[in-house]
Amino acid sequence: MKKVNTKEFKKNSGEGGQLDEFVDSVLRPETWDDYIGQKKIKKGLKVMLGAAKKRNESSDHLLFYGQPGLGKTTLASLVAKEMKANLRIVSAPTLSRIGDLAAILSNLEEGEVFFIDEAHRISRPIEELLYSALDNGKIGLMVGKGPSARQIFLDLPPFTLVAATTRVNLISSPLRSRFGAIFRFDYYEKAEIEEIIGRSAEILKIKIEPEAVVLIGRAARFTPRTANRLLKRARDVAQMKDEKIIKKETVLETFEMLEIDEMGLEAHDRKLLETMIKKFNGRPAGINALSAALGEEKGVIEEVYEPYLIKIGFLHRTSSGRVATEEARRWLLIKSFI
Ligand code: ADE
């Protein structure tokens, strides 16, 4: 569990971690204006938070969902900042015992923003304790053992729960119904990704050619985290070649090193498409068959690999299964992959 004073967020999230994590925290937008994209969400949040502030209350609880790397945690940190509150971050799998959650809830400060990442992995008992915290602002705890055991109720200070997930359909409807607003994070527009790359390059004090920005943008899977990672890796390659500016050729070299192509496809994407094209010969492939052929979990294929391939028109989901499109086949042929 990390308790982060938003003022200290930038510093703390780099502490003790990898250098890359530190760089990420440097790139993290600190104001609403710095945060590029997700305009509808920002607009909705500004109204909710503004109104709550006028009433001198905590905001209603929020559920954020969408693909990894689209800025859910970053926006939660802006929510805390806007409310002049601390941000407390936990990942659901670390809440294994009721006592873990009870300890966090009972230590919350008034108005605090409590962020639970990977919310689809909240266990049943933890979810039930959350219900009473969200509904009545109280939690019931058992104290003592055997015949003298009794339940005591703890009053909690007002707080805002922000839950984030990549798999909203795994959030139970009783939990879902307790959020005042549910926000879906979309893939970013090409222009937004390019703007983010430009902003990050400026913060990292690196020069980059416009064509190199376009190349990184195209391979970034419409995802800021990926764009920033590719930019940093291209900077490494440029640095090793003692080049003062990141050029198109350097970016291509970086892609080769990372085994991704100009569309941002990784080995697992190519394997998935290749399996559909070769093994299924263009016939619709069932998710179970694909999962067995690739040795990968169904949920990972459906929620991690497929959305981007669908977005770029390389894969279609039909009622009888998945098919790789003609565009996908042509791209893999150009790349000599099939
Ligand atoms: N870095 C990561 N996500 C960002 C965003 N949405 N806006 C600006 N910079 C970012």
Coordinates of C-alpha atoms and ligand atoms in Angstrom, one line a residue:
M1 CA 0.0 0.0 0.0
K2 CA 1.2 3.5 -0.8
K3 CA 0.0 6.6 0.9
V4 CA 0.7 9.5 -1.3
N5 CA 0.4 13.2 -0.5
T6 CA -0.5 14.6 -3.9
K7 CA 2.1 17.3 -3.4
E8 CA 4.6 14.6 -2.9
F9 CA 3.2 12.3 -5.6
K10 CA 5.8 13.0 -8.2
K11 CA 8.7 12.4 -5.7
N12 CA 7.2 9.4 -4.0
S13 CA 6.2 7.4 -7.0
G14 CA 9.8 7.4 -8.1
E15 CA 11.3 6.5 -4.8
G16 CA 12.9 3.1 -4.4
G17 CA 11.6 2.0 -7.8
Q18 CA 13.2 1.5 -11.2
L19 CA 14.6 4.5 -12.9
D20 CA 11.9 4.1 -15.5
E21 CA 9.2 4.5 -12.8
F22 CA 10.9 7.7 -11.8
V23 CA 10.8 8.9 -15.4
D24 CA 7.1 8.0 -15.6
S25 CA 6.4 10.1 -12.6
V26 CA 8.2 13.0 -14.1
L27 CA 6.0 12.7 -17.2
R28 CA 2.8 12.4 -15.2
P29 CA 0.6 15.4 -15.8
E30 CA 0.1 17.5 -12.7
T31 CA -2.7 19.7 -13.8
W32 CA -5.9 19.3 -15.8
D33 CA -4.4 21.4 -18.6
D34 CA -1.3 19.2 -18.7
Y35 CA -3.6 16.1 -19.1
I36 CA -4.1 15.7 -22.8
G37 CA -7.2 13.8 -24.1
Q38 CA -10.1 12.1 -22.4
K39 CA -12.0 15.4 -22.8
K40 CA -15.4 14.0 -21.9
I41 CA -14.2 12.5 -18.7
K42 CA -12.4 15.6 -17.6
K43 CA -15.5 17.7 -18.3
G44 CA -17.7 15.3 -16.3
L45 CA -15.2 15.2 -13.4
K46 CA -14.8 18.9 -13.2
V47 CA -18.6 19.4 -12.8
M48 CA -18.8 16.6 -10.1
L49 CA -15.8 17.8 -8.2
G50 CA -16.6 21.5 -8.5
A51 CA -20.2 20.9 -7.2
A52 CA -18.9 18.8 -4.3
K53 CA -16.4 21.4 -3.4
K54 CA -19.1 24.1 -3.3
R55 CA -21.1 21.9 -1.0
N56 CA -18.0 21.3 1.1
E57 CA -18.4 17.6 0.7
S58 CA -16.4 14.7 -0.7
S59 CA -17.2 13.7 -4.2
D60 CA -19.4 10.6 -4.9
H61 CA -17.4 7.5 -5.6
L62 CA -16.0 7.0 -9.1
L63 CA -15.4 3.9 -11.3
F64 CA -12.8 4.2 -14.1
Y65 CA -12.5 1.5 -16.7
G66 CA -10.5 1.0 -19.8
Q67 CA -7.4 -0.5 -21.3
P68 CA -4.1 -0.4 -19.3
G69 CA -2.0 2.7 -19.8
L70 CA -4.8 5.1 -20.7
G71 CA -4.3 7.4 -17.6
K72 CA -6.8 6.1 -15.0
T73 CA -4.3 6.4 -12.1
T74 CA -3.1 9.8 -13.3
L75 CA -6.7 11.1 -13.4
A76 CA -7.3 9.8 -9.9
S77 CA -4.2 11.8 -8.7
L78 CA -5.8 14.9 -10.3
V79 CA -9.1 14.2 -8.5
A80 CA -7.2 14.2 -5.2
K81 CA -5.3 17.3 -6.1
E82 CA -8.5 19.1 -7.1
M83 CA -10.1 18.1 -3.7
K84 CA -6.9 19.1 -1.9
A85 CA -6.8 15.7 -0.5
N86 CA -4.4 12.9 0.0
L87 CA -4.4 10.0 -2.4
R88 CA -4.1 6.5 -1.1
I89 CA -3.3 3.8 -3.6
V90 CA -3.8 0.1 -3.3
S91 CA -4.0 -2.7 -5.8
A92 CA -7.0 -5.1 -5.1
P93 CA -4.9 -8.3 -5.0
T94 CA -2.9 -6.9 -2.0
L95 CA -6.1 -6.7 0.0
S96 CA -6.2 -10.4 0.9
R97 CA -7.7 -10.1 4.4
I98 CA -10.6 -8.1 5.8
G99 CA -8.3 -6.7 8.3
D100 CA -6.2 -5.1 5.6
L101 CA -9.1 -3.1 4.3
A102 CA -10.4 -2.3 7.7
A103 CA -7.0 -0.9 8.7
I104 CA -6.9 1.3 5.7
L105 CA -10.5 2.5 6.0
S106 CA -10.2 3.3 9.7
N107 CA -7.1 5.3 9.1
L108 CA -8.5 7.4 6.3
E109 CA -8.3 11.2 6.8
E110 CA -11.4 13.3 6.1
G111 CA -11.9 13.8 2.4
E112 CA -9.2 11.4 1.3
V113 CA -9.3 9.8 -2.1
F114 CA -8.9 6.0 -1.8
F115 CA -7.8 4.5 -5.1
I116 CA -8.3 0.7 -5.6
D117 CA -6.5 -0.5 -8.8
E118 CA -7.4 -3.8 -10.5
A119 CA -10.8 -3.5 -8.8
H120 CA -12.1 -6.6 -10.6
R121 CA -9.8 -8.6 -8.4
I122 CA -11.5 -7.5 -5.1
S123 CA -12.4 -10.6 -3.2
R124 CA -15.9 -11.3 -2.0
P125 CA -15.4 -10.6 1.7
I126 CA -13.5 -7.4 1.0
E127 CA -16.3 -6.4 -1.3
E128 CA -18.9 -6.9 1.4
L129 CA -16.9 -4.8 3.9
L130 CA -16.7 -2.1 1.2
Y131 CA -20.5 -2.1 0.9
S132 CA -21.1 -1.0 4.5
A133 CA -18.3 1.6 4.2
L134 CA -19.9 3.0 1.1
D135 CA -23.5 2.8 2.3
N136 CA -23.4 4.0 5.9
G137 CA -19.9 5.2 6.4
K138 CA -19.4 2.5 9.0
I139 CA -17.6 -0.8 9.2
G140 CA -18.4 -3.6 11.6
L141 CA -15.5 -5.4 13.1
M142 CA -15.4 -8.6 15.3
V143 CA -13.3 -8.2 18.4
G144 CA -12.4 -10.9 20.8
K145 CA -12.7 -14.7 20.3
G146 CA -15.2 -17.4 21.2
P147 CA -18.2 -16.7 23.4
S148 CA -16.9 -13.2 24.3
A149 CA -16.6 -12.2 20.6
R150 CA -18.7 -9.1 19.7
Q151 CA -19.1 -6.8 16.8
I152 CA -18.1 -3.1 17.1
F153 CA -19.0 -0.4 14.6
L154 CA -16.4 2.1 13.5
D155 CA -17.5 5.4 12.0
L156 CA -15.4 6.4 9.0
P157 CA -14.6 9.9 7.8
P158 CA -16.2 11.0 4.5
F159 CA -14.0 9.8 1.7
T160 CA -14.1 9.2 -2.1
L161 CA -13.5 5.8 -3.5
V162 CA -12.0 5.7 -7.0
A163 CA -11.9 2.2 -8.4
A164 CA -10.1 1.4 -11.6
T165 CA -10.4 -1.7 -13.7
T166 CA -9.5 -3.1 -17.2
R167 CA -12.4 -5.5 -16.9
V168 CA -15.6 -3.7 -16.0
N169 CA -17.8 -6.7 -16.8
L170 CA -16.2 -8.6 -13.9
I171 CA -17.4 -5.9 -11.4
S172 CA -20.5 -7.2 -9.7
S173 CA -23.6 -5.1 -10.2
P174 CA -24.1 -4.4 -6.5
L175 CA -20.6 -2.8 -6.4
R176 CA -21.1 -1.0 -9.7
S177 CA -24.4 0.5 -8.5
R178 CA -22.5 2.2 -5.6
F179 CA -20.5 4.5 -7.8
G180 CA -21.9 8.0 -8.4
A181 CA -20.3 8.0 -11.9
I182 CA -18.7 5.4 -14.2
F183 CA -16.2 6.7 -16.7
R184 CA -14.9 4.7 -19.7
F185 CA -11.4 5.6 -20.9
D186 CA -11.1 5.4 -24.6
Y187 CA -8.0 5.0 -26.8
Y188 CA -6.4 8.4 -27.6
E189 CA -6.6 10.2 -30.9
K190 CA -3.5 10.1 -33.1
A191 CA -3.1 13.9 -32.6
E192 CA -3.3 13.6 -28.9
I193 CA -0.7 10.9 -28.7
E194 CA 1.6 13.0 -30.8
E195 CA 1.0 15.9 -28.5
I196 CA 1.9 13.7 -25.5
I197 CA 5.1 12.6 -27.2
G198 CA 6.0 16.3 -27.8
R199 CA 5.3 17.2 -24.3
S200 CA 7.3 14.3 -22.9
A201 CA 10.2 15.0 -25.1
E202 CA 10.2 18.6 -23.8
I203 CA 10.1 17.4 -20.2
L204 CA 12.9 14.9 -20.8
K205 CA 14.8 17.7 -22.6
I206 CA 15.3 15.6 -25.8
K207 CA 15.0 16.8 -29.4
I208 CA 13.0 14.7 -31.8
E209 CA 12.3 15.1 -35.5
P210 CA 8.7 15.5 -36.5
E211 CA 8.8 12.3 -38.6
A212 CA 10.1 10.4 -35.6
V213 CA 7.2 11.7 -33.5
V214 CA 4.7 10.4 -36.2
L215 CA 6.5 7.0 -36.2
I216 CA 6.3 6.6 -32.4
G217 CA 2.7 7.8 -32.4
R218 CA 1.7 5.2 -35.0
A219 CA 3.3 2.4 -33.0
A220 CA 2.0 3.6 -29.6
R221 CA -1.3 1.7 -29.8
F222 CA -3.2 4.9 -29.0
T223 CA -1.9 4.6 -25.5
P224 CA 0.2 7.3 -23.6
R225 CA 2.1 4.8 -21.5
T226 CA 3.3 3.0 -24.6
A227 CA 4.1 6.2 -26.4
N228 CA 6.3 7.3 -23.4
R229 CA 8.0 4.0 -23.2
L230 CA 8.9 4.0 -26.9
L231 CA 10.1 7.6 -26.7
K232 CA 12.4 6.6 -23.8
R233 CA 13.8 3.6 -25.6
A234 CA 14.4 5.6 -28.7
R235 CA 16.2 8.1 -26.5
D236 CA 18.5 5.3 -25.2
V237 CA 19.3 4.3 -28.8
A238 CA 20.0 7.9 -29.8
Q239 CA 22.2 8.4 -26.7
M240 CA 24.2 5.2 -27.5
K241 CA 24.9 6.6 -31.0
D242 CA 25.8 10.0 -29.5
E243 CA 23.0 11.6 -31.5
K244 CA 21.6 14.9 -30.3
I245 CA 18.3 14.4 -31.9
I246 CA 16.0 11.4 -32.3
K247 CA 15.7 10.6 -36.0
K248 CA 13.3 8.4 -37.9
E249 CA 16.0 5.8 -38.5
T250 CA 16.8 5.6 -34.8
V251 CA 13.1 5.0 -34.0
L252 CA 13.0 2.2 -36.6
E253 CA 16.1 0.7 -35.1
T254 CA 14.5 0.9 -31.7
F255 CA 11.4 -0.9 -33.0
E256 CA 13.6 -3.7 -34.3
M257 CA 15.4 -4.0 -31.0
L258 CA 12.0 -4.2 -29.2
E259 CA 10.6 -6.6 -31.8
I260 CA 7.6 -4.4 -32.6
D261 CA 6.6 -3.2 -36.0
E262 CA 5.4 0.2 -37.2
M263 CA 1.8 -0.6 -36.3
G264 CA 2.9 -1.4 -32.8
L265 CA 2.3 -5.1 -33.1
E266 CA 4.2 -7.3 -30.7
A267 CA 5.1 -10.9 -31.0
H268 CA 1.9 -12.1 -29.3
D269 CA -0.3 -10.0 -31.7
R270 CA 1.5 -11.5 -34.7
K271 CA 1.2 -15.0 -33.3
L272 CA -2.6 -14.5 -32.7
L273 CA -3.1 -13.2 -36.3
E274 CA -0.9 -15.9 -37.8
T275 CA -2.8 -18.6 -35.9
M276 CA -6.1 -17.3 -37.3
I277 CA -4.8 -17.1 -40.8
K278 CA -2.8 -20.3 -41.0
K279 CA -4.5 -22.7 -38.6
F280 CA -8.0 -21.6 -39.2
N281 CA -7.5 -20.7 -42.8
G282 CA -9.7 -17.6 -42.6
R283 CA -12.6 -19.5 -40.9
P284 CA -13.9 -18.0 -37.7
A285 CA -11.9 -19.1 -34.8
G286 CA -13.5 -19.8 -31.4
I287 CA -11.9 -18.1 -28.4
N288 CA -11.3 -21.5 -26.7
A289 CA -9.5 -22.9 -29.7
L290 CA -7.4 -19.7 -29.9
S291 CA -6.6 -19.9 -26.2
A292 CA -5.5 -23.5 -26.6
A293 CA -3.4 -22.8 -29.7
L294 CA -1.6 -19.9 -28.1
G295 CA -1.3 -21.2 -24.6
E296 CA -2.8 -18.0 -23.3
E297 CA -5.7 -17.2 -21.0
K298 CA -9.0 -16.4 -22.8
G299 CA -9.5 -13.2 -20.8
V300 CA -6.0 -12.0 -21.8
I301 CA -6.7 -12.6 -25.5
E302 CA -10.2 -10.9 -25.2
E303 CA -9.2 -7.9 -23.1
V304 CA -5.6 -7.3 -23.7
Y305 CA -4.7 -8.5 -27.2
E306 CA -7.9 -8.1 -29.2
P307 CA -9.1 -4.5 -28.5
Y308 CA -6.2 -2.9 -30.3
L309 CA -6.4 -5.4 -33.2
I310 CA -10.1 -4.6 -33.6
K311 CA -9.4 -0.9 -33.3
I312 CA -6.9 -1.0 -36.2
G313 CA -9.2 -3.2 -38.3
F314 CA -7.0 -6.3 -38.2
L315 CA -9.5 -8.5 -36.4
H316 CA -13.3 -8.9 -36.4
R317 CA -15.4 -10.6 -33.8
T318 CA -18.4 -12.4 -35.4
S319 CA -21.1 -14.5 -33.8
S320 CA -19.3 -17.6 -34.9
G321 CA -15.8 -16.5 -33.8
R322 CA -12.9 -14.3 -34.6
V323 CA -11.4 -13.6 -38.1
A324 CA -8.2 -11.9 -39.1
T325 CA -9.0 -9.3 -41.8
E326 CA -7.6 -8.9 -45.3
E327 CA -5.7 -5.8 -44.0
A328 CA -4.0 -8.0 -41.3
R329 CA -3.0 -10.6 -43.8
R330 CA -1.5 -8.0 -46.2
W331 CA 0.4 -6.3 -43.3
L332 CA 1.9 -9.6 -42.1
L333 CA 2.8 -10.5 -45.7
I334 CA 4.6 -7.1 -46.2
K335 CA 6.4 -7.7 -42.9
S336 CA 7.3 -11.2 -44.2
F337 CA 5.8 -12.7 -41.2
I338 CA 3.5 -15.1 -43.0
Ligands
ADE1 N1 1.4 11.2 -20.0 C1 0.7 10.1 -19.8 N2 -0.6 10.3 -20.0 C2 -0.7 11.6 -20.4 C3 -1.8 12.4 -20.7 N3 -3.1 12.0 -20.8 N4 -1.6 13.7 -21.0 C4 -0.3 14.2 -21.0 N5 0.8 13.5 -20.7 C5 0.6 12.2 -20.4

